[in-house]
Every structure is written in C-alpha cells, then in structure tokens.
Coordinates of C-alpha atoms in Angstrom, one line a residue:
M1 CA 9.9 -14.7 35.0
L2 CA 9.1 -17.3 32.4
A3 CA 9.8 -14.9 29.5
T4 CA 13.1 -13.8 31.0
L5 CA 14.3 -17.4 31.4
L6 CA 13.2 -18.3 27.9
L7 CA 14.9 -15.3 26.4
A8 CA 18.2 -16.4 28.0
R9 CA 18.2 -19.6 25.8
G10 CA 19.5 -21.9 28.5
E11 CA 22.0 -19.5 30.0
V12 CA 22.0 -18.5 33.7
V13 CA 20.1 -15.4 34.6
S14 CA 21.4 -13.8 37.8
D15 CA 19.1 -12.9 40.7
D16 CA 20.1 -9.3 40.2
R17 CA 19.0 -9.3 36.5
L18 CA 15.8 -11.1 37.4
S19 CA 15.1 -8.5 40.1
R20 CA 15.7 -5.6 37.7
L21 CA 13.5 -7.0 35.0
L22 CA 10.7 -7.9 37.3
W23 CA 10.7 -4.8 39.7
G24 CA 13.1 -2.3 38.2
W25 CA 15.2 -0.4 40.7
A26 CA 12.7 -0.7 43.6
P27 CA 12.5 -4.5 44.3
P28 CA 10.6 -5.8 47.4
V29 CA 12.5 -6.6 50.6
T30 CA 11.6 -10.3 50.1
V31 CA 13.0 -10.4 46.5
S32 CA 14.9 -13.7 47.0
A33 CA 11.8 -15.4 48.5
Q34 CA 9.6 -14.1 45.8
L35 CA 11.9 -15.4 43.0
Y36 CA 12.0 -18.8 44.7
T37 CA 8.2 -18.8 44.9
Y38 CA 7.9 -17.9 41.2
V39 CA 10.3 -20.7 40.2
S40 CA 8.4 -23.1 42.3
R41 CA 5.1 -22.2 40.6
L42 CA 6.6 -22.4 37.2
R43 CA 8.0 -25.9 37.9
K44 CA 4.5 -27.1 38.9
I45 CA 2.8 -25.5 35.9
L46 CA 5.4 -26.6 33.3
G47 CA 5.9 -30.2 34.5
E48 CA 8.9 -32.5 34.6
D49 CA 10.0 -32.0 31.0
I50 CA 11.0 -28.4 31.6
L51 CA 13.9 -28.0 34.1
I52 CA 14.6 -24.8 36.0
D53 CA 17.9 -25.2 37.9
R54 CA 19.3 -23.1 40.6
R55 CA 22.8 -22.2 39.4
P56 CA 24.4 -19.4 41.4
P57 CA 24.2 -16.5 41.0
G58 CA 20.7 -17.2 39.4
Y59 CA 18.5 -19.7 37.5
A60 CA 18.7 -21.4 34.1
M61 CA 15.9 -23.1 32.1
A62 CA 16.3 -26.2 29.9
I63 CA 13.2 -26.7 27.6
G64 CA 14.0 -30.2 26.3
N65 CA 12.0 -31.0 23.2
S66 CA 9.6 -28.1 23.7
T67 CA 9.6 -25.2 21.2
V68 CA 9.8 -21.4 21.6
D69 CA 8.0 -19.1 19.1
L70 CA 11.0 -16.7 19.0
I71 CA 13.5 -19.4 18.1
E72 CA 11.2 -20.8 15.4
F73 CA 10.7 -17.3 14.1
E74 CA 14.5 -16.7 13.9
E75 CA 15.2 -20.0 12.1
L76 CA 12.4 -19.5 9.5
A77 CA 13.4 -15.8 9.0
S78 CA 17.0 -16.8 8.4
A79 CA 16.0 -19.5 5.9
G80 CA 13.7 -16.9 4.2
R81 CA 16.5 -14.4 3.8
E82 CA 18.8 -17.0 2.3
A83 CA 16.1 -17.9 -0.3
L84 CA 15.6 -14.2 -1.1
S85 CA 19.3 -13.7 -1.6
V86 CA 19.3 -16.4 -4.4
K87 CA 16.1 -15.0 -5.9
D88 CA 13.9 -18.0 -4.9
H89 CA 11.0 -15.5 -4.2
E90 CA 8.3 -18.1 -3.8
K91 CA 10.2 -20.1 -1.2
A92 CA 11.3 -16.8 0.5
S93 CA 7.7 -15.5 0.7
T94 CA 6.5 -18.8 2.2
L95 CA 9.2 -19.1 4.8
L96 CA 9.0 -15.5 5.9
R97 CA 5.2 -15.8 6.2
D98 CA 5.6 -18.9 8.3
A99 CA 8.1 -16.9 10.5
L100 CA 5.8 -14.0 10.9
A101 CA 2.9 -16.3 11.8
R102 CA 4.8 -17.1 15.0
W103 CA 4.0 -13.6 16.2
N104 CA 0.8 -12.9 18.1
G105 CA 0.4 -9.3 19.2
P106 CA 3.1 -7.1 20.6
P107 CA 6.3 -8.8 22.0
L108 CA 6.3 -9.5 25.7
A109 CA 2.8 -8.4 26.2
N110 CA 1.6 -8.7 29.9
T111 CA 5.2 -8.9 31.2
T112 CA 6.7 -6.1 33.3
E113 CA 7.5 -2.7 31.7
H114 CA 11.1 -3.3 32.8
L115 CA 11.5 -6.4 30.7
A116 CA 9.6 -5.0 27.7
E117 CA 11.8 -1.8 27.7
T118 CA 14.9 -4.0 27.7
E119 CA 14.0 -6.7 25.2
A120 CA 11.1 -5.6 23.1
P121 CA 12.9 -3.1 20.8
C122 CA 15.2 -5.9 19.4
L123 CA 12.2 -8.2 18.9
T124 CA 10.2 -5.4 17.1
E125 CA 13.2 -4.7 14.9
A126 CA 13.5 -8.4 13.9
R127 CA 9.9 -8.5 13.0
A128 CA 10.0 -5.4 10.9
A129 CA 13.1 -6.7 9.0
A130 CA 11.3 -10.0 8.3
L131 CA 8.3 -8.0 7.1
E132 CA 10.5 -6.0 4.7
H133 CA 12.1 -9.1 3.3
R134 CA 8.7 -10.9 2.9
I135 CA 7.2 -7.9 1.1
A136 CA 10.3 -7.7 -1.2
A137 CA 9.6 -11.3 -2.2
D138 CA 5.8 -10.6 -2.8
L139 CA 6.6 -7.5 -4.9
A140 CA 9.0 -9.6 -7.0
L141 CA 6.1 -12.1 -7.5
G142 CA 3.8 -9.3 -8.7
R143 CA 1.5 -9.3 -5.6
H144 CA 1.5 -5.6 -5.3
E145 CA -2.3 -5.2 -5.2
Q146 CA -2.7 -7.9 -2.6
I147 CA -0.3 -6.3 -0.2
T148 CA -1.2 -2.6 -0.6
V149 CA -3.6 -2.5 2.3
E150 CA -1.2 -4.3 4.6
L151 CA 1.6 -2.0 3.6
T152 CA -0.6 1.1 4.3
G153 CA -1.0 -0.2 7.9
L154 CA 2.7 -0.9 8.2
V155 CA 3.7 2.7 7.1
A156 CA 1.3 3.9 9.8
E157 CA 2.9 1.6 12.3
F158 CA 6.5 2.4 11.2
P159 CA 6.3 5.9 9.8
L160 CA 10.0 6.5 9.8
R161 CA 11.0 3.2 8.3
E162 CA 12.0 4.2 4.8
R163 CA 12.1 0.7 3.2
I164 CA 8.5 0.0 4.0
R165 CA 7.5 3.4 2.7
S166 CA 9.5 2.7 -0.5
Q167 CA 7.8 -0.6 -0.9
L168 CA 4.3 0.9 -0.5
M169 CA 5.2 3.5 -3.1
T170 CA 6.2 0.7 -5.5
A171 CA 3.0 -1.2 -4.8
L172 CA 0.9 1.9 -5.4
C173 CA 2.7 2.8 -8.6
R174 CA 2.3 -0.7 -10.0
S175 CA -1.4 -0.6 -9.1
G176 CA -1.9 2.6 -11.2
R177 CA -1.9 5.0 -8.2
Q178 CA 1.1 7.2 -9.0
A179 CA -0.4 10.3 -7.5
D180 CA -0.8 8.5 -4.2
A181 CA 2.8 7.2 -4.3
I182 CA 4.1 10.7 -4.9
H183 CA 2.0 12.0 -2.0
L184 CA 3.4 9.2 0.2
Y185 CA 6.9 10.2 -0.6
H186 CA 6.4 13.9 0.4
H187 CA 4.6 12.9 3.6
G188 CA 7.5 10.7 4.5
R189 CA 10.1 13.4 3.7
A190 CA 8.1 15.8 6.0
A191 CA 8.0 13.3 8.8
L192 CA 11.7 12.6 8.6
A193 CA 12.5 16.3 8.7
E194 CA 10.2 17.0 11.6
E195 CA 11.1 13.9 13.7
L196 CA 14.8 13.4 12.9
G197 CA 15.9 16.5 11.1
V198 CA 17.2 14.5 8.1
D199 CA 16.4 14.0 4.4
P200 CA 15.2 10.7 2.9
G201 CA 17.9 8.1 2.4
E202 CA 19.2 6.8 -0.9
E203 CA 16.8 3.9 -1.2
L204 CA 13.7 6.1 -0.7
Q205 CA 15.1 8.8 -3.0
A206 CA 15.9 6.2 -5.7
T207 CA 12.3 4.9 -5.5
Y208 CA 11.0 8.4 -6.0
R209 CA 13.3 9.0 -9.0
A210 CA 12.2 5.7 -10.5
L211 CA 8.6 6.7 -10.0
L212 CA 9.1 10.0 -11.8
D213 CA 11.0 8.6 -14.7
G214 CA 8.6 5.7 -15.2
S215 CA 11.1 2.9 -14.4
L216 CA 8.9 1.6 -11.6
V217 CA 7.0 -0.3 -14.3
R218 CA 3.6 -1.7 -13.6
L219 CA 3.7 -5.4 -13.6
P220 CA 1.2 -7.5 -15.8
Q221 CA -2.1 -8.0 -13.9
G222 CA -4.6 -10.8 -14.0
P223 CA -8.3 -10.4 -14.6
A224 CA -10.0 -7.8 -12.5
T225 CA -11.6 -9.1 -9.4
A226 CA -15.4 -8.8 -9.4
H227 CA -16.7 -6.8 -6.5
A228 CA -19.7 -8.0 -4.6
V229 CA -20.3 -4.5 -3.1
S230 CA -22.9 -2.2 -4.4
R231 CA -21.0 1.1 -5.1
P232 CA -22.5 4.4 -6.1
A233 CA -22.0 5.3 -9.7
G234 CA -19.4 8.0 -10.5
P235 CA -16.4 8.6 -8.2
S236 CA -14.5 5.7 -6.6
A237 CA -14.7 4.9 -2.9
R238 CA -11.5 6.9 -2.3
D239 CA -13.0 9.9 -4.2
N240 CA -16.1 9.6 -2.1
R241 CA -14.0 9.6 1.0
D242 CA -12.6 13.0 0.1
T243 CA -16.0 14.5 -0.9
N244 CA -18.0 13.0 1.9
G245 CA -20.1 16.1 2.1
A246 CA -22.5 14.5 -0.3
H247 CA -23.4 12.0 2.4
G248 CA -23.0 14.4 5.4
V249 CA -20.6 13.9 8.3
P250 CA -21.5 10.6 10.1
A251 CA -22.7 11.1 13.7
T252 CA -24.1 7.9 15.1
L253 CA -23.1 8.1 18.8
P254 CA -25.9 7.3 21.2
P255 CA -27.4 10.3 23.1
D256 CA -25.2 11.5 26.0
T257 CA -26.4 10.8 29.6
V258 CA -27.9 14.1 30.8
D259 CA -27.3 13.5 34.5
F260 CA -23.9 11.8 34.1
T261 CA -21.9 12.3 37.3
G262 CA -18.6 11.2 38.8
R263 CA -15.7 9.5 37.0
E264 CA -13.8 12.9 36.7
R265 CA -10.4 11.2 36.8
E266 CA -11.3 8.6 34.2
L267 CA -12.9 11.3 32.0
D268 CA -9.7 13.3 32.0
L269 CA -7.7 10.2 31.2
L270 CA -9.9 9.4 28.2
Y271 CA -9.9 13.0 27.0
Q272 CA -6.1 13.1 27.1
A273 CA -5.7 9.8 25.3
L274 CA -8.2 10.6 22.6
A275 CA -7.5 14.3 21.8
P276 CA -4.9 14.8 19.0
D277 CA -1.4 15.5 20.2
A278 CA 1.3 16.8 17.9
A279 CA 3.9 14.7 19.8
T280 CA 2.0 11.5 19.0
A281 CA 0.3 12.4 15.7
D282 CA 1.8 9.5 13.8
R283 CA 0.7 6.9 16.4
P284 CA -2.7 5.2 16.3
R285 CA -4.9 6.2 19.3
R286 CA -6.5 3.2 20.8
V287 CA -8.3 3.5 24.2
L288 CA -9.8 0.6 26.1
V289 CA -12.3 0.9 28.9
T290 CA -12.7 -2.3 30.9
G291 CA -14.7 -3.4 34.0
M292 CA -17.4 -5.7 35.1
A293 CA -20.9 -5.7 33.7
G294 CA -23.0 -2.7 35.0
V295 CA -20.0 -0.7 36.1
G296 CA -20.8 2.1 33.6
K297 CA -18.3 1.5 30.7
T298 CA -20.7 2.5 27.9
A299 CA -22.0 5.6 29.8
L300 CA -18.5 6.8 30.4
A301 CA -17.3 6.1 26.8
V302 CA -20.4 7.8 25.3
H303 CA -20.0 10.8 27.6
A304 CA -16.2 11.1 26.8
A305 CA -16.9 10.7 23.0
H306 CA -19.4 13.6 23.1
R307 CA -16.9 15.7 25.1
C308 CA -14.3 15.1 22.4
K309 CA -16.5 15.7 19.4
R310 CA -14.8 18.9 18.4
H311 CA -11.5 17.1 17.8
F312 CA -13.2 14.8 15.2
P313 CA -14.7 17.0 12.5
D314 CA -14.9 14.2 10.0
G315 CA -17.5 12.4 12.2
Q316 CA -18.2 10.0 15.1
L317 CA -19.2 6.4 14.6
Y318 CA -20.7 3.9 17.0
A319 CA -21.1 0.1 16.8
D320 CA -22.4 -2.3 19.5
L321 CA -20.3 -5.5 19.1
R322 CA -22.8 -7.7 20.9
A323 CA -26.3 -8.7 20.1
A324 CA -29.2 -8.3 22.6
D325 CA -28.6 -11.8 24.0
G326 CA -24.9 -11.0 24.8
T327 CA -23.4 -13.0 21.9
A328 CA -20.8 -11.4 19.7
R329 CA -22.1 -9.8 16.5
P330 CA -20.5 -11.2 13.3
T331 CA -17.7 -8.9 12.2
D332 CA -19.0 -8.6 8.6
R333 CA -22.3 -7.3 10.0
V334 CA -20.5 -4.7 12.1
L335 CA -18.4 -3.6 9.1
T336 CA -21.5 -3.3 6.9
H337 CA -23.1 -1.1 9.6
L338 CA -20.0 1.1 9.8
L339 CA -19.6 1.4 6.0
R340 CA -23.2 2.5 5.6
A341 CA -22.7 5.2 8.2
L342 CA -19.7 6.3 6.2
G343 CA -21.9 6.7 3.1
L344 CA -21.0 3.5 1.2
P345 CA -24.1 1.4 0.4
V346 CA -23.0 -2.1 1.0
D347 CA -25.3 -5.1 0.4
A348 CA -25.5 -7.2 3.5
G349 CA -23.9 -10.6 3.0
A350 CA -22.8 -9.8 -0.6
A351 CA -19.1 -9.1 0.2
D352 CA -16.5 -11.3 1.9
L353 CA -14.8 -10.2 5.1
D354 CA -11.5 -9.3 3.5
E355 CA -13.1 -6.9 1.0
L356 CA -15.2 -5.3 3.7
V357 CA -12.1 -4.7 5.8
G358 CA -10.3 -3.2 2.8
L359 CA -13.2 -0.9 2.1
Y360 CA -13.5 0.2 5.7
R361 CA -9.8 1.0 6.0
E362 CA -9.8 2.9 2.8
R363 CA -12.9 4.8 3.9
T364 CA -11.5 5.7 7.3
G365 CA -7.9 6.3 6.2
G366 CA -6.6 9.8 6.8
R367 CA -9.9 11.0 8.3
R368 CA -10.3 12.6 11.7
L369 CA -12.9 10.2 12.9
L370 CA -13.8 8.9 16.4
V371 CA -15.0 5.2 16.3
L372 CA -16.7 3.9 19.5
L373 CA -16.7 0.1 19.5
D374 CA -18.9 -0.9 22.5
N375 CA -19.0 -4.3 24.3
A376 CA -16.1 -5.9 22.6
A377 CA -16.2 -9.7 22.9
G378 CA -12.5 -10.3 22.2
A379 CA -9.4 -9.3 20.3
A380 CA -10.2 -11.5 17.2
Q381 CA -13.4 -9.5 16.8
L382 CA -11.7 -6.2 17.1
G383 CA -8.8 -6.7 14.6
P384 CA -10.8 -6.0 11.4
L385 CA -12.5 -3.0 12.9
L386 CA -9.4 -1.0 13.6
P387 CA -8.4 1.7 11.0
N388 CA -4.9 1.4 9.7
T389 CA -3.9 5.1 9.7
P390 CA -3.2 7.2 12.8
E391 CA -5.8 9.9 12.2
P392 CA -9.0 8.0 13.3
A393 CA -9.2 7.4 17.1
V394 CA -10.8 4.2 18.4
L395 CA -12.5 4.0 21.8
I396 CA -13.3 0.4 22.9
T397 CA -15.3 -0.9 25.8
G398 CA -15.1 -4.5 27.1
R399 CA -15.4 -6.6 30.2
T400 CA -11.8 -7.7 30.2
A401 CA -8.4 -6.5 29.1
L402 CA -7.5 -7.1 25.4
P403 CA -3.7 -7.2 25.4
T404 CA -3.5 -7.8 21.6
V405 CA -4.9 -4.3 20.9
A406 CA -1.4 -2.9 20.3
G407 CA -0.5 0.4 22.1
A408 CA -3.9 0.8 23.7
H409 CA -4.4 3.1 26.7
T410 CA -6.4 1.0 29.2
V411 CA -8.8 2.6 31.7
V412 CA -10.1 0.2 34.3
L413 CA -13.4 1.1 35.9
D414 CA -14.0 0.0 39.5
P415 CA -17.3 0.3 41.4
L416 CA -18.0 3.8 42.8
E417 CA -17.0 4.9 46.2
D418 CA -19.8 5.9 48.5
G419 CA -19.7 9.6 47.8
P420 CA -19.9 9.4 44.0
A421 CA -22.4 6.5 44.4
L422 CA -24.7 8.8 46.4
Q423 CA -24.4 11.5 43.8
L424 CA -25.4 9.1 41.1
L425 CA -28.4 7.9 43.1
A426 CA -29.5 11.5 43.7
A427 CA -29.1 12.3 40.0
A428 CA -31.4 9.4 39.0
A429 CA -33.9 9.6 41.8
G430 CA -34.0 13.4 42.3
P431 CA -31.9 15.3 44.9
D432 CA -34.9 16.2 47.0
R433 CA -36.1 12.6 47.4
I434 CA -32.7 11.5 48.5
A435 CA -32.0 14.4 50.8
A436 CA -35.3 13.7 52.6
A437 CA -34.3 10.1 53.4
P438 CA -30.5 10.2 54.2
G439 CA -30.6 6.9 56.2
A440 CA -32.4 5.0 53.5
A441 CA -30.0 6.5 50.9
A442 CA -27.0 5.2 52.8
V443 CA -28.5 1.7 53.0
I444 CA -29.3 1.7 49.3
V445 CA -25.8 2.8 48.4
E446 CA -24.3 0.1 50.7
H447 CA -26.4 -2.7 49.1
C448 CA -25.8 -1.5 45.5
A449 CA -22.1 -1.9 46.3
G450 CA -21.0 0.9 44.0
L451 CA -22.4 -0.6 40.9
P452 CA -23.7 2.2 38.7
L453 CA -26.3 0.0 37.0
A454 CA -27.8 -1.0 40.3
L455 CA -27.8 2.6 41.6
R456 CA -29.5 3.9 38.4
I457 CA -32.2 1.1 38.6
V458 CA -33.0 2.1 42.2
G459 CA -33.0 5.8 41.4
T460 CA -35.3 5.2 38.4
R461 CA -37.7 3.3 40.5
I462 CA -37.8 6.0 43.2
A463 CA -38.2 8.8 40.6
A464 CA -41.1 6.9 38.9
R465 CA -43.1 6.5 42.1
P466 CA -43.5 9.9 43.9
H467 CA -45.3 8.2 46.8
Y468 CA -43.0 5.3 47.1
A469 CA -40.8 5.9 50.2
P470 CA -37.1 5.2 49.7
D471 CA -37.1 3.6 53.1
R472 CA -39.3 0.8 51.9
L473 CA -37.0 0.0 49.0
A474 CA -34.0 0.2 51.3
R475 CA -35.6 -2.5 53.5
R476 CA -36.3 -4.7 50.5
L477 CA -32.7 -4.4 49.3
A478 CA -31.4 -5.3 52.8
D479 CA -32.7 -8.9 52.3
P480 CA -30.2 -10.9 50.2
A481 CA -33.0 -13.3 49.2
T482 CA -34.8 -10.5 47.3
R483 CA -32.0 -8.0 46.5
L484 CA -31.4 -9.1 42.9
R485 CA -35.1 -9.2 42.1
E486 CA -35.4 -5.7 43.3
L487 CA -32.6 -4.5 41.1
H488 CA -34.8 -4.5 38.0
S489 CA -36.6 -1.7 36.2
G490 CA -37.8 -2.0 32.6
D491 CA -34.9 -3.0 30.4
L492 CA -32.4 -2.4 33.2
D493 CA -31.6 -5.6 35.1
V494 CA -28.5 -6.5 37.1
H495 CA -29.1 -10.2 36.8
G496 CA -29.6 -9.9 33.1
A497 CA -26.5 -7.8 32.7
L498 CA -24.3 -10.4 34.4
L499 CA -25.7 -13.4 32.4
P500 CA -23.6 -12.8 29.2
S501 CA -20.4 -12.9 31.3
W502 CA -21.5 -16.1 32.9
R503 CA -22.6 -17.7 29.6
A504 CA -19.1 -16.9 28.1
L505 CA -17.4 -19.1 30.7
R506 CA -16.4 -22.7 30.0
P507 CA -18.9 -25.3 31.4
E508 CA -16.5 -26.3 34.3
A509 CA -16.2 -22.6 35.3
R510 CA -20.0 -22.1 35.1
R511 CA -20.5 -25.1 37.4
A512 CA -17.9 -23.8 39.8
L513 CA -19.2 -20.3 40.2
P514 CA -22.0 -21.1 42.7
V515 CA -19.6 -23.3 44.6
L516 CA -17.0 -20.6 44.8
A517 CA -19.6 -18.1 46.0
G518 CA -20.0 -20.3 49.1
L519 CA -16.5 -19.1 50.1
G520 CA -18.1 -15.9 51.4
T521 CA -17.4 -12.2 51.0
R522 CA -13.7 -12.2 51.9
P523 CA -10.7 -12.7 49.5
F524 CA -9.6 -16.3 49.0
P525 CA -6.5 -17.9 47.4
A526 CA -6.6 -20.7 44.8
V527 CA -5.7 -23.3 47.4
R528 CA -9.1 -22.8 49.2
A529 CA -10.9 -23.0 45.9
A530 CA -9.0 -26.1 45.0
A531 CA -10.1 -27.8 48.3
L532 CA -13.7 -26.9 47.7
L533 CA -13.8 -27.9 44.0
G534 CA -11.7 -31.1 44.4
L535 CA -9.0 -29.8 42.0
P536 CA -5.2 -29.5 42.0
E537 CA -4.2 -26.0 43.0
G538 CA -2.8 -25.2 39.6
D539 CA -6.0 -26.2 37.9
A540 CA -8.1 -24.2 40.4
E541 CA -5.9 -21.1 39.8
L542 CA -6.4 -21.4 36.0
L543 CA -10.2 -21.7 36.5
L544 CA -10.2 -18.6 38.8
E545 CA -8.2 -16.6 36.2
A546 CA -10.7 -17.5 33.6
V547 CA -13.6 -16.3 35.8
A548 CA -11.6 -13.1 36.6
D549 CA -11.0 -12.6 32.8
A550 CA -14.8 -12.7 32.4
A551 CA -15.0 -9.9 35.1
L552 CA -17.0 -12.1 37.5
L553 CA -14.1 -12.1 40.1
E554 CA -11.7 -9.5 41.2
V555 CA -8.0 -10.1 41.8
S556 CA -7.5 -8.7 45.4
G557 CA -3.9 -8.6 46.5
A558 CA -2.0 -11.7 47.9
D559 CA -2.0 -13.7 51.0
E560 CA 0.8 -14.1 53.5
C561 CA 2.5 -16.7 51.2
G562 CA 2.4 -14.4 48.2
R563 CA -0.4 -16.3 46.5
P564 CA -2.9 -14.1 44.6
C565 CA -6.3 -13.8 46.2
Y566 CA -9.7 -13.4 44.5
L567 CA -12.9 -11.6 45.7
F568 CA -16.5 -11.6 44.6
H569 CA -18.3 -8.3 44.1
P570 CA -21.3 -8.6 46.5
L571 CA -23.9 -8.5 43.7
V572 CA -21.9 -11.0 41.6
R573 CA -21.8 -13.3 44.6
L574 CA -25.6 -13.1 45.0
F575 CA -26.0 -13.7 41.2
A576 CA -23.8 -16.8 41.5
L577 CA -25.8 -18.1 44.5
S578 CA -29.0 -17.5 42.6
L579 CA -28.1 -19.8 39.7
P580 CA -30.4 -22.8 39.6
D581 CA -29.0 -26.3 39.3
G582 CA -28.5 -27.4 35.7
W583 CA -27.6 -23.9 34.3
A584 CA -24.0 -24.9 33.8
T585 CA -24.7 -26.5 30.4
G586 CA -27.7 -24.5 29.4
E587 CA -30.7 -22.6 30.8
P588 CA -33.7 -24.9 31.2
A589 CA -36.8 -23.4 29.7
G590 CA -39.3 -22.0 32.1
R591 CA -37.0 -21.7 35.1
S592 CA -36.1 -18.6 37.0
P593 CA -33.2 -17.9 39.3
R594 CA -33.6 -19.5 42.7
S595 CA -33.8 -17.3 45.8
V596 CA -30.7 -16.6 47.8
T597 CA -30.9 -18.0 51.3
G598 CA -27.7 -16.6 52.7
G599 CA -26.1 -13.2 53.0

C-alpha cells in the first residue's frame, strides 16, 4: 500500500487499482475495510508530516519535506546523463554512482507480486540504463580494470543487454584479455540467437570489429597493483580454474544423514530449483532454506546437496557462516576457506576483502559448482560469497528471510507434523524401541512439538540406553519445569541452539521475550503485547516483528480486526520463560537457566 501510494507521486490511486495491486483479480470480500485499515495503520506509523487523504475514488499521499529514493535516483541519473552528454566524465561518474547508491536490492521487494509485475520492469530498466551510462563514463576515464569484475556480474544478470556486453568486451580488451573478449562476443551472439532469434545489433558488432582490427586501443595503465595473495607459480588463477584437475574436484560437503526421513515435498522443491534447466540456464540459481533454530535446515540442505551432486561435476563446496558461539564469521575468513578448497593457497589475513571477492568470483566463474552456505547471519555477509555467473548454484540456510538475495527460491521449514515426527523419532531411536512403546512415543512427539532437533536428541538418548524405557523419558518431558533440561545430549541441545537467535536481538527485545512468553500458548496481536510491555501499539508491533525476524515468534494469521497475530513455538516459549533475570544485556558468569514453573 505504501509503495503504491509513493509510486503515484501525489496523484490519486483508485480503490480498484489498489485492490488489483494488492490482491490481483481475487480481492477479499472486505476489500474496502481492509484498505481503510491499511491507511489507518500507515497514518499512525508515518506521523503527521505525511498526509494520506481520501479523495474519491481512492487515496493520495503527500510526503511534505520527506524524500523518496526513486525520485532522488531519477534526479541524479538525469544530471549524470547531462554531464555525460557534454563529456564531463568525472562528474557523470560521480552523479550516476550517487544515483545507483539509492538502490538496495531488487525493486519493490516484499511487496505483492501484482505490484512488482506491474511496476518493477520499468524500475529495473531505469537502473540498467543508469549502469550503462556510469560504466561509459568510467571507461572514458580509463577505469577498465576496476570495473571488469562488476561488468562480468552485470552480463550474467542481463545476458541479452548488448551495451553491457559491449562494455565488458571493451574493458577486457583494454586489460589485455582479447581472447576473453572474443569469446564473450560469440557467447552473446549464441544467446541472442537462441533466446530471441536475432543477430547482434550494430553497437555490439561495431565493438567486435574494433576488437579485431585493433582500434579498441588499450589505455595507458598505472603501476601494477601488488597482490597480497600467495599464488602458485606458473599458470594464472584463471588458467588454474580451467585445469583444476591438478588440485582435484573440491568436495567439502558434510556427510549425509544416513537416517534422513520426511521433508519429501521440500526436497523436491530444492532439487527442482538447484538442478540445471535449459530454460533458466542464464539465470543465477539461488535457493534459501529458512526456519527456526533446530527445525532441520542444515540436515535438509546437506541431504539435498548430496542428492544433486551429479549435476555439479566441478565440485561441491560448504562453508559454515557462523562460529561455534553463534556469531557471524568474518567474510574474509569464509572466502579464504572457500578459495583454499578451490585449490588457491591464500594466506589468511594477507589479502583485502575486495581482492578475495575478485579471486573467488574468477575461480567460480563458469564452473558447474554447488556452494552450500550454512547458517547465514544476514544479507551483508552473503553478498561477497555469491558467484557472479549463472553456472554455480548456491544453497543458503538461515533463520530468517533474506530479501536482498535477488531471485532466490525460498523454502520455509515448519515443525514436522505428528506422522513425520514419529518417523524421525523411530529412525533415531530404533524402530523396535518405538514400536514397543507407542503411548510413550506419542507423548514424546507431542512435547517435542515437531522440532527435529528435539526429536533427534530424544531418539539418540533412547538408542544409547538399551535398558532405559521410553516411558520414563516421556514422563520427564511431560514436566515443563524439566523439559528443556531433558532435551540435551552431547553436543545437541535445544536451549543452546536457541541462544544465538536470542543474542541477536536488540536489548529491548531480549528483555521483552520472557514477558511476552507470559501471554501463553495462543496467538496474540500487538495490542495485547503493547499493554503488557507498556508500549504504544506501533512500537510493540515493530518489536514483535524483530523477534519474528529472529525466528523466535511465528506470524499466525490475523484477529477479527485484521491485525496480525503472533505465536510462540512451545519450546521457544519454555526457553523464554527459562531465561534468568539480567540476561537481557549479557549472560552473568556462573548462572544457568532458571526452572520453568508454569506450562
């Protein structure tokens, strides 16, 4: 709703258009009431400086002295084009960079598909045109070596955009890579013929002729940049990429789970998204698996990766993006780990991040690799770890959605239903042990609340103690005061798995979590949380959204007034109730979680 009103630039947006952009051709019966509710919420959130007026047949927004990133982008891009037209390349490059800096991820991310389908193509075209103009200015300034990596990624993003391909050919030629430039032209000609049934246009053909006759002259270059990376003597990194047999095919996936069970639908989705498809061969394959801690994201991703191995003959890579304490690993350390797996001996700490990113993308470019990035902490951490050509596929796990991972297929893991949960328990404990105690097994499944980590812990404990009756463990789990303590076995621990999500919250959200857990086991709207926390409803809703983003709350439908409701997973609620006083700002030494006194 907000995006639609902003895009209208102060003009009236009719109720019919709002309805189509929010719900398509199947609006709810209460469409007018819902539009009114959305406007009412926006007015509260945005304050008095932003006016949203009812002007039949719709609504109009006046933003006063506020700014909109799209309008700033358009003004700067226009000024940049004017500077370029008079050959003021330095000014043009600066203005167009400032314009493009207004972009953050794909346009209209997290809006409805109906709005994105209507408006995003024009916005994407405007960004691509601004990129072309900025690159033209940079090429005129002799910055071909600095922009080659970026251009390579843009050609992968816009494979049929001839000007960008022509600009990369120019940059490659001026960097002394004529053979790569020629290959790039022929690859583009084949793509245009296959996708559109046309030959290259005049600009791309002219660039190719200039390449062949030597008129794409190589501009004077400054002193060579010293590399802080230890490279093997002999062939370059690019040559090594093509002769990687000397290093062997990388295969660093963790071992597959022998008794993996359930998740057939999710496995099929992952397989379809990861397996190469001729119809989408020129598009990067990015797949994101999300869900709360302990829901089985890593097990599913590793199992899917092993199942897809035959599609990735150039290797499979794995990197855990979090340290043992749950904090995010530095990106340069992750890149060093991946480059070493790819056969490039990199000295830890000797290279800066930009150089590591360039080496990683050069090393992965064009190769049929599968890269599994486990436990992503956020989009900023992921950006440098994504290859910039469509051949490598990337499978990512994380506790929350990452909308800035452009074009990603997202698979959300929910807790298991009772049937698959019982199968997982039997696989871990032994089918005979579970079949001999069906009543206890049902109680265990109920108290593990579909969380695979909890089920595997209980199954492991039963399997490790042949004389330990499942009935006894079921009775211990039935007591909320001891349930979390029972869900621990060796390195597996439900409480420990949830801690990093809690630590990632802001202090006010950490303080609020035990209070919110007092609302019980049923869904609740922000207004109830606001009354309990002593906050305005808008502030409480923002806090609840932050907790949901950390996968410590679920969004569970809406109440009779159309307000979103939130729900604790039963084990997360017990975790919240177990937090000792004083843990909101740090964990006091020598203290353990308090017992839970209520169910």
